[in-house]
Structure formats: C-alpha cells, structure tokens
Coordinates of C-alpha atoms in Angstrom, one line a residue:
M232 CA 0.0 0.0 0.0
T233 CA 1.0 3.6 -0.5
D234 CA 1.5 6.1 2.4
I235 CA -1.9 7.6 1.7
L236 CA -3.7 4.3 1.7
D237 CA -1.9 3.3 4.9
K238 CA -3.1 6.4 6.5
I239 CA -6.7 5.9 5.3
V240 CA -6.8 2.3 6.5
A241 CA -5.4 3.3 9.9
V242 CA -8.1 5.9 10.2
K243 CA -10.8 3.4 9.2
R244 CA -9.7 1.0 11.9
E245 CA -10.0 3.9 14.4
E246 CA -13.4 4.8 13.1
V247 CA -14.6 1.2 13.5
A248 CA -13.3 1.0 17.0
A249 CA -15.1 4.2 17.9
A250 CA -18.3 3.0 16.2
L251 CA -18.2 -0.3 18.2
K252 CA -18.3 1.7 21.4
R253 CA -21.4 3.5 20.3
K254 CA -23.2 0.5 18.8
S255 CA -22.2 -3.2 19.2
L256 CA -21.6 -5.5 16.2
D257 CA -24.6 -7.6 17.3
L258 CA -26.8 -4.5 17.2
V259 CA -25.6 -3.1 13.9
R260 CA -26.0 -6.6 12.4
A261 CA -29.5 -6.9 13.6
D262 CA -30.3 -3.5 12.3
A263 CA -28.9 -4.3 8.9
E264 CA -30.7 -7.6 8.7
S265 CA -34.0 -5.8 9.5
R266 CA -33.7 -3.5 6.4
V267 CA -34.8 -5.8 3.6
L268 CA -35.5 -3.5 0.7
T269 CA -32.5 -2.8 -1.6
R270 CA -32.5 -1.4 -5.1
D271 CA -31.0 -3.7 -7.8
F272 CA -27.6 -2.2 -8.5
V273 CA -26.4 -4.8 -11.0
G274 CA -29.7 -4.9 -12.7
A275 CA -29.7 -1.1 -13.2
L276 CA -26.3 -1.3 -14.8
R277 CA -27.2 -4.2 -17.1
A278 CA -30.5 -2.5 -18.1
K279 CA -28.7 0.5 -19.6
L280 CA -26.4 -1.8 -21.5
A281 CA -29.3 -3.9 -22.8
Q282 CA -30.8 -0.6 -24.2
G283 CA -27.5 0.0 -26.0
Q284 CA -26.6 2.9 -23.7
A285 CA -23.5 3.6 -21.6
S286 CA -24.0 2.4 -18.1
V287 CA -22.9 5.2 -15.8
I288 CA -22.3 5.1 -12.0
A289 CA -22.3 8.9 -11.3
E290 CA -20.4 9.9 -8.3
I291 CA -21.2 12.5 -5.6
K292 CA -17.9 13.6 -4.1
K293 CA -17.1 17.0 -2.5
A294 CA -13.3 16.7 -2.3
S295 CA -10.3 14.4 -2.7
P296 CA -7.0 14.1 -0.9
S297 CA -5.0 15.1 -3.9
K298 CA -7.3 17.8 -5.5
G299 CA -8.9 19.3 -2.4
V300 CA -12.5 20.6 -2.7
L301 CA -14.0 19.8 -6.0
R302 CA -17.3 21.5 -5.6
E303 CA -18.2 24.4 -3.2
D304 CA -22.0 24.3 -4.2
F305 CA -22.5 20.8 -2.8
I306 CA -26.1 19.6 -2.2
P307 CA -26.2 15.8 -2.6
A308 CA -29.9 15.6 -3.1
D309 CA -29.9 18.1 -5.9
I310 CA -26.9 16.4 -7.6
A311 CA -28.5 13.0 -7.3
Q312 CA -31.7 14.3 -8.9
T313 CA -29.9 15.8 -11.8
Y314 CA -28.0 12.6 -12.3
A315 CA -31.2 10.6 -12.3
E316 CA -32.8 13.0 -14.8
N317 CA -29.9 12.8 -17.2
G318 CA -29.5 9.1 -17.6
A319 CA -27.3 7.8 -14.8
A320 CA -27.7 4.1 -14.0
C321 CA -26.6 4.3 -10.4
L322 CA -25.0 6.6 -7.9
S323 CA -21.8 6.4 -5.9
V324 CA -21.6 8.5 -2.8
L325 CA -18.4 9.2 -0.8
T326 CA -19.0 8.7 2.9
D327 CA -15.3 9.1 4.1
V328 CA -15.1 12.2 6.3
Q329 CA -11.4 12.9 6.9
F330 CA -10.0 12.4 3.4
F331 CA -12.9 13.1 1.0
Q332 CA -15.1 15.4 3.1
G333 CA -17.9 12.9 2.7
A334 CA -20.7 11.9 5.1
V335 CA -23.2 9.2 5.8
D336 CA -25.9 11.8 5.6
Y337 CA -24.9 12.6 2.0
L338 CA -25.7 9.0 1.0
K339 CA -29.0 9.2 2.8
Q340 CA -29.9 12.5 1.2
A341 CA -28.9 11.4 -2.3
R342 CA -30.8 8.1 -2.1
A343 CA -33.9 9.8 -0.8
S344 CA -34.1 12.2 -3.7
C345 CA -34.3 9.7 -6.5
Q346 CA -34.9 6.0 -7.3
L347 CA -31.4 5.1 -8.4
P348 CA -29.4 2.3 -6.5
V349 CA -26.5 3.7 -4.5
L350 CA -23.0 2.5 -3.9
R351 CA -21.3 3.4 -0.6
K352 CA -17.9 4.6 -1.7
D353 CA -15.5 4.2 1.3
F354 CA -12.6 2.1 2.5
I355 CA -14.0 -1.0 4.0
V356 CA -11.6 -2.9 6.2
D357 CA -14.0 -4.5 8.7
A358 CA -17.2 -6.5 8.7
Y359 CA -18.8 -3.8 10.9
Q360 CA -18.7 -1.4 7.9
V361 CA -20.5 -3.8 5.7
Y362 CA -23.5 -4.0 8.1
E363 CA -23.2 -0.3 8.7
S364 CA -23.5 0.3 4.9
R365 CA -26.9 -1.5 4.8
V366 CA -28.1 0.4 7.8
M367 CA -27.4 3.8 6.1
G368 CA -29.3 2.6 3.0
A369 CA -26.5 1.5 0.6
D370 CA -27.5 -0.9 -2.2
A371 CA -23.9 -1.8 -2.9
I372 CA -20.5 -1.6 -1.4
L373 CA -16.9 -1.1 -2.7
L374 CA -14.2 -3.6 -1.9
I375 CA -10.7 -2.4 -2.7
A376 CA -8.4 -5.3 -3.5
A377 CA -5.3 -3.2 -2.6
I378 CA -6.3 -3.0 1.1
L379 CA -7.8 -6.4 1.6
D380 CA -6.6 -10.0 1.6
D381 CA -8.5 -12.8 -0.1
A382 CA -10.1 -14.0 3.1
Q383 CA -11.4 -10.5 3.9
M384 CA -12.8 -10.0 0.5
K385 CA -14.6 -13.3 0.5
A386 CA -16.0 -12.7 4.0
F387 CA -17.2 -9.1 3.3
E388 CA -18.7 -10.2 0.0
A389 CA -20.6 -13.0 1.7
I390 CA -22.1 -10.5 4.3
A391 CA -23.0 -8.0 1.6
L392 CA -24.8 -10.7 -0.5
S393 CA -26.6 -12.0 2.6
L394 CA -28.0 -8.5 3.0
D395 CA -28.9 -8.3 -0.7
M396 CA -26.3 -5.7 -1.5
A397 CA -24.2 -5.7 -4.6
V398 CA -20.4 -5.7 -4.5
L399 CA -18.1 -3.7 -6.8
V400 CA -14.5 -5.1 -6.3
E401 CA -11.8 -2.6 -7.4
V402 CA -8.5 -3.6 -8.9
H403 CA -5.7 -1.9 -10.6
D404 CA -3.3 -4.6 -11.9
E405 CA -3.3 -8.2 -13.0
V406 CA -2.6 -9.7 -9.6
E407 CA -5.5 -7.9 -8.0
L408 CA -7.8 -8.9 -10.9
A409 CA -6.9 -12.5 -10.5
R410 CA -7.8 -12.3 -6.8
A411 CA -11.1 -10.4 -7.6
L412 CA -12.2 -13.1 -10.0
K413 CA -12.3 -15.6 -7.2
L414 CA -15.3 -13.7 -5.8
K415 CA -19.0 -14.2 -6.8
T416 CA -19.7 -10.7 -7.8
P417 CA -20.1 -9.9 -11.5
L418 CA -18.9 -6.3 -10.9
I419 CA -15.2 -5.7 -11.6
G420 CA -14.0 -2.1 -11.3
V421 CA -10.7 -1.3 -12.9
N422 CA -9.2 1.8 -11.3
N423 CA -7.1 3.7 -14.0
R424 CA -5.3 5.6 -11.2
N425 CA -1.9 4.0 -10.2
L426 CA -2.1 3.8 -6.4
K427 CA 1.6 4.3 -6.1
T428 CA 2.2 7.2 -8.4
F429 CA -1.4 8.5 -8.6
E430 CA -0.9 8.9 -12.4
V431 CA -4.1 8.1 -14.4
S432 CA -4.1 6.1 -17.7
L433 CA -7.0 4.5 -19.5
D434 CA -4.5 2.0 -20.8
T435 CA -5.0 0.2 -17.4
T436 CA -8.5 -0.8 -18.3
L437 CA -7.6 -1.6 -21.9
S438 CA -4.7 -3.8 -20.8
L439 CA -6.7 -5.8 -18.2
M440 CA -10.1 -6.1 -20.0
Q441 CA -9.1 -9.2 -22.0
Q442 CA -8.7 -11.1 -18.7
V443 CA -12.2 -10.3 -17.5
P444 CA -14.6 -13.1 -18.4
A445 CA -17.7 -12.3 -20.5
D446 CA -20.0 -13.1 -17.5
R447 CA -18.5 -10.3 -15.5
L448 CA -19.4 -6.6 -16.0
L449 CA -16.2 -4.4 -16.2
V450 CA -16.6 -0.9 -14.9
T451 CA -13.8 1.6 -15.8
E452 CA -13.0 4.0 -13.0
S453 CA -11.1 7.3 -12.9
G454 CA -9.8 9.4 -15.8
I455 CA -12.9 9.7 -18.0
R456 CA -12.7 13.4 -18.8
N457 CA -14.1 14.0 -22.3
R458 CA -16.1 12.5 -25.1
E459 CA -13.0 11.1 -26.8
D460 CA -12.3 9.0 -23.6
V461 CA -15.8 7.6 -23.7
L462 CA -15.6 6.8 -27.4
R463 CA -12.2 5.1 -26.9
M464 CA -13.6 2.9 -24.2
G465 CA -16.7 2.1 -26.2
A466 CA -14.7 1.2 -29.3
A467 CA -12.8 -1.4 -27.1
G468 CA -16.1 -2.8 -25.8
V469 CA -16.1 -1.1 -22.4
N470 CA -19.5 0.6 -21.8
A471 CA -19.8 0.8 -18.0
F472 CA -18.2 3.8 -16.2
L473 CA -17.7 5.3 -12.8
V474 CA -17.2 9.1 -13.1
G475 CA -17.0 11.7 -10.4
E476 CA -14.5 14.5 -10.7
T477 CA -15.5 15.5 -14.2
F478 CA -19.1 15.9 -13.2
M479 CA -18.3 17.6 -9.8
R480 CA -16.4 20.4 -11.5
A481 CA -19.2 21.1 -14.0
P482 CA -21.9 23.8 -13.3
D483 CA -24.6 21.2 -13.7
P484 CA -23.3 17.7 -13.0
G485 CA -26.3 16.0 -14.7
A486 CA -26.0 18.1 -17.9
A487 CA -22.3 17.2 -18.0
L488 CA -23.2 13.5 -17.7
A489 CA -25.7 13.8 -20.6
E490 CA -23.2 15.7 -22.8
L491 CA -20.2 13.4 -22.0
F492 CA -22.2 10.2 -22.8
A493 CA -24.4 11.8 -25.5
I494 CA -27.6 10.6 -23.7
P495 CA -30.7 11.6 -25.6
A496 CA -33.2 13.8 -23.7

C-alpha cells in the first residue's frame, strides 16, 4: 500500500473501534438484517447496457486528498436528482469524512431524492462497515483489493450478498484482478489511477479487459474526462463507467453527464 492508503486504512480502523463503542456489532448486524428493501444495482447497470446505452455510475464527491475541494456548491440531493434525470444508471456517494469530506448523511440524502441504486464509496476494512452500509441505506459496497486480503474480500462479500447488497470489487493490476475473479460478484471495477504514483491512464482498463470473463461486468473508474475518452472505451467494448470529478467540476453535473455520454433527452 501507499502512504496515503496506509493512513486511510489506519483511520478506518480507528473509526470502526469508535463505532463499536457507540453500537455493538450484534446491534448493527440486527439493524442491517431488518432492512430488507434494496435497489438492484447490478440490474440497473445491465438494463442500460441492454438498451444500447452507456451504463454510468455517477459519483457524488465533494473533495479528494490530492485535489482538495472539487465543488463548493455541494447539495447531494440536488446532484443525485440531476444525475437521475440525465441518464445515470446508479449513484456512488463518498462517505469518508477525513480524506474526502464525505458523510453518511450525503448518501441518505442522495438516495432519498431519487430512485437510483446507491454505492457506498468508502474504504471497507472490517465486517462492521458492511453491516453499517446496509443500515445507512446503501444498495452496494466497494471492496478495494489493494487494502484487503483474499479471506477478507470473501467474508465481506458474503455478508453483503446476505444483505442483498451488490459488491463492486476494485482492482488496478493483473494480480488484483486474478484475486477479484475468485469472488462471486459480477462487478469488476478497474481503477485507472496508479495507487503508487497517482498517475491516471486509461490503458490500465484496456490492458486488463481481455482477462475479464464475459459473464463479468467491467466498470472503468477514474480518468474519464471527455467524449474522446468515452468513445475510446466504447470502441474497445467497455461501456460501464464510474465518473466523479469531471461531473463535480461542472456547473450542472447532470448536464455534464448527458453531454459526456451523448444521452438523448
């Protein structure tokens, strides 16, 4: 792991320890298991593809560790609504407080304002956070291969699936992809950002895609900035995207989504 990932993981472990003091694992598990209605995250992505459209997970993110604040005018409910109106398949909402200025309430507000399934975008390092994700209303969670071992990924996925949540497993090289393919989830996210140098290259997705089986759904993450990037991915057969920063910097995130993916009104 890189220094920044080490720091984030350390903070996450502290957050889990603090959360356990407020609410025990047994209580958060019971709470999670009592919340039975989820929205079909995988189904929403596949439905767009079946219609011949790009399948976009549109992200709601106020800031990042490397870029600082991306959007001053930050109202998650309004952003979610404009995404929904402009063709997004699903939402991704940052809930990390310290590094991304996110919040659990942002996810709740976004989900309440539209009917799209919502991914909790955070750094999950403990089973507690998986149950916590369902309690806050998440329909899917992110598992990052770079910060988890095989046993953790398998265990966290099993909990998520038992709660009817989808799992997007994120990889950024061949070794992580091979590990991710041991999981049941069809959702494979390829992060185009090198976690050591933080350089971004779409070649990461293009070089790994041939190793992703046809029954999996490849989602390209990071670095989609313009129409040319979308067309390049589409020409290679990649039609599912997770995009955040490009939309967050636009005056109207939803209009930017429609323009970037040429989604008809």
